[in-house]
Structures are given as C-alpha cells and as structure tokens.
Amino acid sequence: MEFKTIFQILKKYLSDGEDTPTFMRDLISMLTDVSEKDWDTKKDPSNPDRVSDDTLINYSKRGLSAKLARQIMYRTKEEYLIERINECPSGTREAMAKDFSSYDPSVNESNVADKAAGWIIECIRKKAGFVSEDQLSQQRWEQQSSDLKMKYGNYLLAEADNFCPICGRRLIAVRNSQSVPVYEVSLIDKTKDPTPENLLAMCPNCAANYQMDDNPKLQKELEAKKSVLSTHEQSIETLEDLPLEAGITGVVTRIKKLKEKDLAEAALDPKDLTKKIDPTVDIALYISVRTYVTTYFNKINQIMINLDKKNLIDYEEVQDQMKGIYRRLSKAKKSKAEIFNEISRKIQRVTLQEDIYCQIVVSYFIQRCEVF
Ligand SMILES: [Zn+2]
C-alpha cells in the first residue's frame, strides 16, 4: 500500500482537524523518538528546529525522503500509533477498517491499529532501501531465527543483558503480569554460519531491518559490540564461583553517605600509583583511579577497620577475595580497564549499588595492591 493512501486515511480519523504539515509532524513523532530538529531534512528558515511545511506536504504525497527513512528506521516505534488508533471509539475504528478493506479484506475494527502501523513501517522500510524479501526467503529467515532462539536464545539474551544492541530497547516485556522475551536472533555477518560467535539477540524491529540492510558500517559496529558483550560474558563465567563478602554492601552504602567535608581533610597523595597503572597506556583509567584514591582512600580504610571491629565484615577475607578475583581475571589475559570494570561489576552484582561507588571500592583495592 502506498504511503499517501495510509496517510490520508489516518489523517481522516486521527487528525482532529489539523492541517497536513501538523498531522505529518504528529505522525512522524508517533513513529520514532528521533526529535524533529534531528530529522536532517529541509528546515523552516524561520525556525531551524522545525522542518518546513513544504517538506512535510511533500512527504504526505510521496512518502518520507529516503534519507529520513534511513535515519529513523532503527528508531521506529509502532506502539504509539497502535495505541492512538486503539484509543478511538470502536465506530471510528470500524470506519477506518472499512476504508482500508479494499486493500486488505481481512482488516477489521480490532486489528486495524496493528495492520495500519505495520503497513506504514513497511513503507518506510522500503523507502530506506530495505527491500522486502520475497515471501519464501522471509519465511526461511523467520524459521532460522526461531530455530536459533531454541538453541542459543537464553544465552544470547543474557549476553546482551536483555537490551537490543542496536536501539537499546528492552528485549523483555511484561504482559498480563508475566515477563516475556520479545526478540529475534540475527546473524552479524550474513555470509557466515550461524555459530554463537556470529549471533546477536535483537529487538524484532532492528532484526527485521538488519536482515534487509547491507550497510557494512553497521556490521562493523555490531562486530565490535559483540566482542565487548562476549568478553564481558566470559568474565562473568570466569568469576562465577568466586565469592565476595556480602559485608562489602555496608562499605559501599557508607561511601555513598560521605560528604565533601568528610573527605576534604582525609586526602591522600597516591605517589606509587603509576607503578600499577601506566598513564601512558591507560590514561582514562589512571585519572579515575587517582582521583578516587586521593579522595576516598583514607576514609574507606577507616570504614573497613570499623566494620571489621564490629564483625560486620571480615576484612582479611575481603582482601583475599579481591586478590583471587584479580588473579583469575589477569590469568584470563584481561586488560587493566577490563579488570577494573569486571571487578566493579562483580561488586555491583553483590551490592546492587550504583556503579560509581563500586568503582571507588576497586580503586581502594588497587592502591592497597590487592588489585594490579
Ligand atoms: Zn532494536
């Protein structure tokens, strides 16, 4: 179905008397979270944050420009449009379905929202140059994704931490108070075999787009993301059986409460830090750790000693655990930045506190030589 046709029918029932440019704006913002100033198309000279009305009228006749379609393709959301149509009284939906029925006889009052949203996304996808495969290869692709889900789905979801690596959308939805995974499994390099190293879990929209997209730049990006995700997953496996005292939570919560005046008088000059982290190699890591150590080291030391006295933490045990975790990661040939991240994430999993405080704890153990 043509974009123009869908647009006219939607406008008739949803626009509430708005003119074409206003409704077009409304429709595009319902379909994507890319804001208007970033639509990257001909702007209104009097208001550069807005697209010119002429451009929008043009879209209503010929569909979105290929440039805009490509730009929003991985950021489209059908939910808002579906919701908006479903909010209409059933009489309105019935009339809308009737207008669409000459294109698809199966459309009715209860499925018109899903169908119309599907059609319009399909138009944008085509405009972006992602040509729909013929039905047979489409079916083959769906079959492949569902086979791969059976085989590797849970692993790939965990590896992706339940987020789509392209658009960042969650891959788990809550429906009728139950959590359901909403994702597809996609090949990264489509010319290679579907081995776990060449697979990613993605949201259905990005998976459908990527399937038809032969942009080598995106493939490169996905390969880089896959490498980070799988390295992290390996590190989690590496550390799986190593315990970490739950008492560390008390340390982190106390660090969170420290005020500027508590820290000002307790500063430390970490002279030897360059022996542990070489600033010429890891400058960002060096600066972060140095700042945390300078500011927090003495205070954390006090906190540890106090908690140990009260038997809330076994300080020696924690030191041993840190050494153990570090040794395991270092043996697995992780870089210093990776080790720093993985230890702070391990602390994060045990304490469920914000990353930044966990990083401060790791920096403390670096200065104490349990790490690096
Ligand atoms: Zn996505």
Short mmCIF file of C-alpha atoms and ligand atoms in Angstrom, two decimals:
data_model
loop_
_atom_site.label_atom_id
_atom_site.label_comp_id
_atom_site.label_asym_id
_atom_site.label_seq_id
_atom_site.Cartn_x
_atom_site.Cartn_y
_atom_site.Cartn_z
CA MET A 1 0.00 0.00 0.00
CA GLU A 2 1.21 3.50 -0.78
CA PHE A 3 2.28 5.84 1.99
CA LYS A 4 -0.04 8.51 0.57
CA THR A 5 -3.09 6.26 0.96
CA ILE A 6 -2.31 5.25 4.52
CA PHE A 7 -1.55 8.85 5.42
CA GLN A 8 -4.86 10.11 4.04
CA ILE A 9 -6.90 7.50 5.89
CA LEU A 10 -5.06 8.03 9.18
CA LYS A 11 -5.41 11.79 8.83
CA LYS A 12 -9.12 11.47 8.21
CA TYR A 13 -9.67 9.67 11.51
CA LEU A 14 -6.86 10.82 13.79
CA SER A 15 -6.05 14.41 12.86
CA ASP A 16 -8.82 16.22 14.70
CA GLY A 17 -8.93 18.89 12.00
CA GLU A 18 -5.16 19.52 11.92
CA ASP A 19 -3.65 20.59 8.60
CA THR A 20 -1.37 18.29 6.61
CA PRO A 21 2.01 19.55 7.93
CA THR A 22 0.83 19.42 11.54
CA PHE A 23 -0.54 15.91 11.22
CA MET A 24 2.57 14.74 9.34
CA ARG A 25 4.72 16.06 12.19
CA ASP A 26 2.45 14.34 14.63
CA LEU A 27 2.57 11.06 12.71
CA ILE A 28 6.38 11.02 12.34
CA SER A 29 6.85 11.77 16.01
CA MET A 30 4.43 8.94 16.83
CA LEU A 31 6.59 6.60 14.76
CA THR A 32 10.03 7.49 16.08
CA ASP A 33 11.79 9.01 19.06
CA VAL A 34 14.21 10.94 16.81
CA SER A 35 13.38 14.57 17.56
CA GLU A 36 12.33 16.92 14.80
CA LYS A 37 15.48 19.03 14.86
CA ASP A 38 17.44 15.85 14.05
CA TRP A 39 15.28 14.76 11.13
CA ASP A 40 18.05 16.11 8.95
CA THR A 41 15.80 17.33 6.21
CA LYS A 42 14.85 20.72 4.72
CA LYS A 43 14.30 23.09 7.62
CA ASP A 44 11.98 26.02 8.13
CA PRO A 45 14.37 29.02 7.77
CA SER A 46 12.48 30.99 10.43
CA ASN A 47 12.75 28.11 12.91
CA PRO A 48 15.71 25.82 12.23
CA ASP A 49 14.48 23.31 14.82
CA ARG A 50 11.46 22.60 12.65
CA VAL A 51 11.08 21.00 9.27
CA SER A 52 9.47 23.26 6.66
CA ASP A 53 5.78 22.80 5.96
CA ASP A 54 6.51 22.33 2.24
CA THR A 55 8.74 19.36 3.00
CA LEU A 56 6.03 17.82 5.16
CA ILE A 57 3.36 18.32 2.49
CA ASN A 58 5.75 16.67 0.04
CA TYR A 59 6.08 13.67 2.34
CA SER A 60 2.31 13.32 2.52
CA LYS A 61 2.23 12.97 -1.28
CA ARG A 62 5.37 10.95 -1.95
CA GLY A 63 6.25 9.36 1.35
CA LEU A 64 9.21 10.26 3.54
CA SER A 65 12.52 11.02 1.86
CA ALA A 66 14.90 8.08 1.61
CA LYS A 67 17.34 9.98 3.82
CA LEU A 68 14.82 10.47 6.62
CA ALA A 69 13.55 6.91 6.25
CA ARG A 70 17.08 5.54 6.68
CA GLN A 71 17.70 7.81 9.60
CA ILE A 72 14.66 6.78 11.61
CA MET A 73 14.47 3.14 10.50
CA TYR A 74 16.26 1.68 13.52
CA ARG A 75 14.39 4.00 15.84
CA THR A 76 10.83 3.37 14.74
CA LYS A 77 8.20 2.52 17.34
CA GLU A 78 4.86 1.14 16.34
CA GLU A 79 3.43 1.24 19.86
CA TYR A 80 2.35 4.89 19.92
CA LEU A 81 0.45 4.77 16.66
CA ILE A 82 -1.21 1.49 17.67
CA GLU A 83 -2.18 2.99 21.00
CA ARG A 84 -3.54 6.14 19.38
CA ILE A 85 -5.73 4.16 16.97
CA ASN A 86 -6.92 1.81 19.69
CA GLU A 87 -7.95 4.78 21.81
CA CYS A 88 -10.52 5.74 19.12
CA PRO A 89 -14.12 4.70 19.69
CA SER A 90 -14.95 1.38 18.07
CA GLY A 91 -17.18 3.13 15.49
CA THR A 92 -14.20 5.18 14.29
CA ARG A 93 -12.01 2.10 14.08
CA GLU A 94 -14.73 0.29 12.16
CA ALA A 95 -14.94 3.14 9.63
CA MET A 96 -11.17 3.23 9.33
CA ALA A 97 -11.07 -0.54 8.75
CA LYS A 98 -13.70 -0.13 6.04
CA ASP A 99 -11.52 2.44 4.25
CA PHE A 100 -8.60 0.02 4.34
CA SER A 101 -10.67 -3.03 3.41
CA SER A 102 -10.27 -2.60 -0.36
CA TYR A 103 -6.51 -3.11 0.18
CA ASP A 104 -6.79 -5.92 2.71
CA PRO A 105 -10.17 -7.62 3.18
CA SER A 106 -9.06 -9.18 6.48
CA VAL A 107 -8.80 -5.81 8.26
CA ASN A 108 -11.39 -5.18 10.95
CA GLU A 109 -12.11 -2.95 13.92
CA SER A 110 -9.92 -4.97 16.30
CA ASN A 111 -6.82 -5.41 14.11
CA VAL A 112 -6.80 -2.12 12.19
CA ALA A 113 -4.31 -0.50 14.57
CA ASP A 114 -1.70 -3.25 14.21
CA LYS A 115 -2.25 -3.56 10.47
CA ALA A 116 -2.01 0.18 9.74
CA ALA A 117 1.14 0.53 11.86
CA GLY A 118 2.66 -2.48 10.10
CA TRP A 119 1.89 -1.05 6.66
CA ILE A 120 3.32 2.33 7.39
CA ILE A 121 6.53 0.85 8.83
CA GLU A 122 6.76 -1.33 5.73
CA CYS A 123 6.52 1.79 3.52
CA ILE A 124 9.31 3.49 5.47
CA ARG A 125 11.42 0.35 5.34
CA LYS A 126 11.02 0.19 1.55
CA LYS A 127 11.82 3.89 1.23
CA ALA A 128 15.00 3.34 3.22
CA GLY A 129 16.02 0.86 0.53
CA PHE A 130 15.41 -2.20 2.71
CA VAL A 131 13.51 -4.12 0.10
CA SER A 132 11.26 -6.76 1.49
CA GLU A 133 12.49 -10.22 0.59
CA ASP A 134 10.11 -12.50 -1.24
CA GLN A 135 7.80 -14.49 0.97
CA LEU A 136 9.77 -17.70 0.79
CA SER A 137 13.06 -16.22 1.98
CA GLN A 138 11.14 -14.24 4.61
CA GLN A 139 9.68 -17.50 5.93
CA ARG A 140 13.08 -19.14 5.81
CA TRP A 141 14.53 -16.25 7.81
CA GLU A 142 11.77 -16.48 10.43
CA GLN A 143 12.29 -20.22 10.70
CA GLN A 144 16.03 -19.73 11.13
CA SER A 145 15.51 -17.13 13.85
CA SER A 146 13.13 -19.37 15.74
CA ASP A 147 15.50 -22.37 15.47
CA LEU A 148 18.38 -20.26 16.75
CA LYS A 149 16.21 -18.96 19.59
CA MET A 150 15.59 -22.52 20.72
CA LYS A 151 19.30 -23.30 20.59
CA TYR A 152 21.01 -20.15 21.82
CA GLY A 153 18.21 -17.72 22.78
CA ASN A 154 18.70 -17.71 26.54
CA TYR A 155 22.45 -17.43 26.24
CA LEU A 156 22.24 -14.55 23.74
CA LEU A 157 19.66 -12.69 25.84
CA ALA A 158 21.89 -12.93 28.91
CA GLU A 159 24.90 -11.88 26.86
CA ALA A 160 23.04 -8.79 25.62
CA ASP A 161 21.86 -8.13 29.17
CA ASN A 162 18.32 -8.12 27.73
CA PHE A 163 18.86 -4.95 25.68
CA CYS A 164 18.81 -4.59 21.90
CA PRO A 165 22.41 -3.83 20.84
CA ILE A 166 21.18 -1.56 18.02
CA CYS A 167 18.44 0.62 19.53
CA GLY A 168 18.79 -0.11 23.24
CA ARG A 169 15.19 -1.23 23.65
CA ARG A 170 14.48 -3.89 26.29
CA LEU A 171 14.12 -7.43 25.00
CA ILE A 172 11.86 -8.48 27.87
CA ALA A 173 8.32 -7.15 28.09
CA VAL A 174 5.74 -7.53 30.81
CA ARG A 175 2.40 -8.76 29.53
CA ASN A 176 -0.51 -9.77 31.75
CA SER A 177 1.87 -9.63 34.74
CA GLN A 178 4.24 -12.10 33.12
CA SER A 179 7.62 -11.35 31.65
CA VAL A 180 8.01 -12.46 28.07
CA PRO A 181 11.11 -12.22 25.91
CA VAL A 182 10.47 -10.15 22.76
CA TYR A 183 13.40 -10.60 20.41
CA GLU A 184 14.82 -12.30 17.35
CA VAL A 185 18.20 -13.88 16.75
CA SER A 186 20.17 -12.35 13.91
CA LEU A 187 23.39 -13.20 12.13
CA ILE A 188 26.02 -10.49 12.38
CA ASP A 189 27.87 -11.45 9.20
CA LYS A 190 25.11 -12.75 6.97
CA THR A 191 27.55 -14.60 4.72
CA LYS A 192 28.83 -16.74 7.60
CA ASP A 193 27.41 -19.67 9.55
CA PRO A 194 25.01 -19.21 12.47
CA THR A 195 27.54 -20.05 15.19
CA PRO A 196 27.12 -18.35 18.60
CA GLU A 197 30.07 -16.01 17.88
CA ASN A 198 28.19 -14.71 14.83
CA LEU A 199 24.82 -14.18 16.52
CA LEU A 200 23.13 -11.40 18.45
CA ALA A 201 19.76 -11.11 20.14
CA MET A 202 17.94 -8.01 18.80
CA CYS A 203 14.52 -6.44 19.11
CA PRO A 204 12.16 -7.64 16.32
CA ASN A 205 12.23 -4.25 14.58
CA CYS A 206 16.02 -3.97 14.38
CA ALA A 207 16.32 -7.64 13.43
CA ALA A 208 13.87 -7.13 10.53
CA ASN A 209 15.74 -4.02 9.38
CA TYR A 210 19.19 -5.53 9.74
CA GLN A 211 18.08 -8.57 7.77
CA MET A 212 17.50 -6.29 4.76
CA ASP A 213 20.27 -3.79 5.43
CA ASP A 214 23.62 -4.37 3.78
CA ASN A 215 25.39 -1.40 5.32
CA PRO A 216 28.95 -2.62 6.09
CA LYS A 217 29.43 0.12 8.68
CA LEU A 218 26.63 -1.25 10.83
CA GLN A 219 28.02 -4.76 10.55
CA LYS A 220 31.39 -3.48 11.80
CA GLU A 221 29.68 -1.75 14.73
CA LEU A 222 27.82 -4.91 15.62
CA GLU A 223 31.01 -6.95 15.48
CA ALA A 224 32.61 -4.51 17.91
CA LYS A 225 29.60 -4.67 20.24
CA LYS A 226 29.54 -8.45 20.08
CA SER A 227 33.17 -8.56 21.09
CA VAL A 228 32.52 -6.39 24.17
CA LEU A 229 29.42 -8.38 25.12
CA SER A 230 31.07 -11.77 24.78
CA THR A 231 34.23 -10.67 26.62
CA HIS A 232 32.05 -9.49 29.49
CA GLU A 233 30.07 -12.73 29.45
CA GLN A 234 33.32 -14.74 29.60
CA SER A 235 34.48 -12.67 32.57
CA ILE A 236 31.25 -13.37 34.42
CA GLU A 237 31.79 -17.09 33.83
CA THR A 238 35.40 -16.74 34.95
CA LEU A 239 34.33 -15.21 38.26
CA GLU A 240 31.18 -17.26 38.76
CA ASP A 241 32.46 -19.47 41.58
CA LEU A 242 34.47 -16.78 43.40
CA PRO A 243 32.62 -15.47 46.46
CA LEU A 244 32.51 -11.89 47.63
CA GLU A 245 31.59 -10.96 51.19
CA ALA A 246 28.10 -9.52 51.43
CA GLY A 247 29.54 -7.15 54.07
CA ILE A 248 31.00 -5.15 51.19
CA THR A 249 27.49 -3.71 50.79
CA GLY A 250 27.96 -1.93 54.13
CA VAL A 251 31.18 -0.39 52.81
CA VAL A 252 29.52 0.87 49.66
CA THR A 253 26.48 2.30 51.45
CA ARG A 254 28.78 4.14 53.85
CA ILE A 255 30.85 5.54 50.96
CA LYS A 256 27.64 6.88 49.47
CA LYS A 257 26.93 8.86 52.62
CA LEU A 258 30.30 10.61 52.74
CA LYS A 259 30.10 14.38 52.34
CA GLU A 260 32.65 16.74 50.89
CA LYS A 261 33.77 17.90 54.34
CA ASP A 262 34.33 14.28 55.47
CA LEU A 263 36.66 13.78 52.55
CA ALA A 264 38.46 17.11 52.40
CA GLU A 265 40.71 16.52 55.42
CA ALA A 266 41.46 12.87 54.55
CA ALA A 267 43.13 13.35 51.17
CA LEU A 268 45.98 11.05 50.18
CA ASP A 269 48.69 11.54 47.58
CA PRO A 270 48.95 8.24 45.69
CA LYS A 271 52.58 8.56 44.58
CA ASP A 272 53.09 4.93 43.63
CA LEU A 273 50.02 4.60 41.50
CA THR A 274 51.99 4.93 38.27
CA LYS A 275 53.64 1.59 39.12
CA LYS A 276 50.23 -0.08 38.99
CA ILE A 277 48.63 1.81 36.11
CA ASP A 278 50.83 3.31 33.45
CA PRO A 279 49.32 6.68 32.45
CA THR A 280 50.91 6.44 29.01
CA VAL A 281 48.93 3.24 28.41
CA ASP A 282 45.66 3.72 30.32
CA ILE A 283 45.25 7.44 30.86
CA ALA A 284 41.48 7.46 31.47
CA LEU A 285 41.72 4.62 33.97
CA TYR A 286 44.72 6.25 35.66
CA ILE A 287 42.94 9.58 36.11
CA SER A 288 39.77 7.96 37.51
CA VAL A 289 41.62 5.72 39.95
CA ARG A 290 43.96 8.50 41.07
CA THR A 291 41.04 10.82 41.77
CA TYR A 292 39.12 8.17 43.70
CA VAL A 293 42.17 7.12 45.70
CA THR A 294 43.20 10.69 46.52
CA THR A 295 39.72 11.50 47.74
CA TYR A 296 38.46 8.31 49.33
CA PHE A 297 41.33 6.02 50.34
CA ASN A 298 41.76 7.12 53.96
CA LYS A 299 38.03 7.21 54.62
CA ILE A 300 37.44 3.76 53.17
CA ASN A 301 40.29 2.44 55.29
CA GLN A 302 38.55 3.75 58.40
CA ILE A 303 35.23 2.28 57.29
CA MET A 304 36.80 -1.14 56.68
CA ILE A 305 38.56 -1.17 60.06
CA ASN A 306 35.38 -0.11 61.88
CA LEU A 307 33.21 -2.70 60.15
CA ASP A 308 35.81 -5.37 60.86
CA LYS A 309 35.86 -4.45 64.57
CA LYS A 310 32.09 -4.77 64.67
CA ASN A 311 32.32 -8.13 62.87
CA LEU A 312 30.20 -6.77 60.02
CA ILE A 313 32.91 -7.63 57.53
CA ASP A 314 35.90 -9.94 57.55
CA TYR A 315 38.48 -7.52 56.23
CA GLU A 316 41.20 -10.11 55.64
CA GLU A 317 38.75 -12.33 53.86
CA VAL A 318 37.72 -9.46 51.55
CA GLN A 319 41.37 -8.73 50.77
CA ASP A 320 41.93 -12.38 49.86
CA GLN A 321 38.81 -12.44 47.74
CA MET A 322 39.92 -9.32 45.85
CA LYS A 323 43.32 -10.86 45.21
CA GLY A 324 41.64 -14.05 44.00
CA ILE A 325 39.31 -12.21 41.64
CA TYR A 326 42.16 -10.13 40.27
CA ARG A 327 44.38 -13.18 39.73
CA ARG A 328 41.63 -15.04 37.89
CA LEU A 329 40.98 -12.13 35.51
CA SER A 330 44.64 -11.45 35.00
CA LYS A 331 45.21 -15.11 34.12
CA ALA A 332 42.38 -14.84 31.60
CA LYS A 333 44.51 -12.10 29.98
CA LYS A 334 42.05 -9.28 30.55
CA SER A 335 43.31 -5.74 30.11
CA LYS A 336 43.57 -3.41 33.10
CA ALA A 337 40.48 -1.49 32.04
CA GLU A 338 38.54 -4.74 31.66
CA ILE A 339 39.71 -6.00 35.05
CA PHE A 340 38.71 -2.72 36.68
CA ASN A 341 35.26 -2.91 35.07
CA GLU A 342 34.67 -6.56 35.81
CA ILE A 343 35.60 -6.26 39.48
CA SER A 344 33.38 -3.24 39.95
CA ARG A 345 30.55 -5.07 38.17
CA LYS A 346 31.08 -8.06 40.46
CA ILE A 347 30.77 -5.73 43.45
CA GLN A 348 27.72 -4.20 41.79
CA ARG A 349 26.05 -7.61 41.44
CA VAL A 350 26.61 -8.36 45.12
CA THR A 351 25.68 -4.93 46.50
CA LEU A 352 23.17 -3.68 43.89
CA GLN A 353 24.59 -0.18 44.45
CA GLU A 354 25.44 2.37 41.76
CA ASP A 355 28.46 1.58 39.55
CA ILE A 356 30.34 4.69 40.57
CA TYR A 357 30.60 3.66 44.25
CA CYS A 358 31.70 0.17 43.25
CA GLN A 359 34.47 1.72 41.14
CA ILE A 360 35.60 3.71 44.17
CA VAL A 361 35.95 0.44 46.11
CA VAL A 362 38.01 -1.14 43.33
CA SER A 363 40.28 1.92 43.27
CA TYR A 364 40.82 1.45 47.00
CA PHE A 365 41.99 -2.12 46.46
CA ILE A 366 44.27 -1.01 43.63
CA GLN A 367 46.02 1.40 45.97
CA ARG A 368 46.27 -1.37 48.59
CA CYS A 369 47.88 -3.64 45.94
CA GLU A 370 45.23 -6.35 46.10
CA VAL A 371 44.48 -5.44 42.50
CA PHE A 372 47.20 -4.73 39.85
ZN ZN B 1 16.37 -2.68 18.43
#
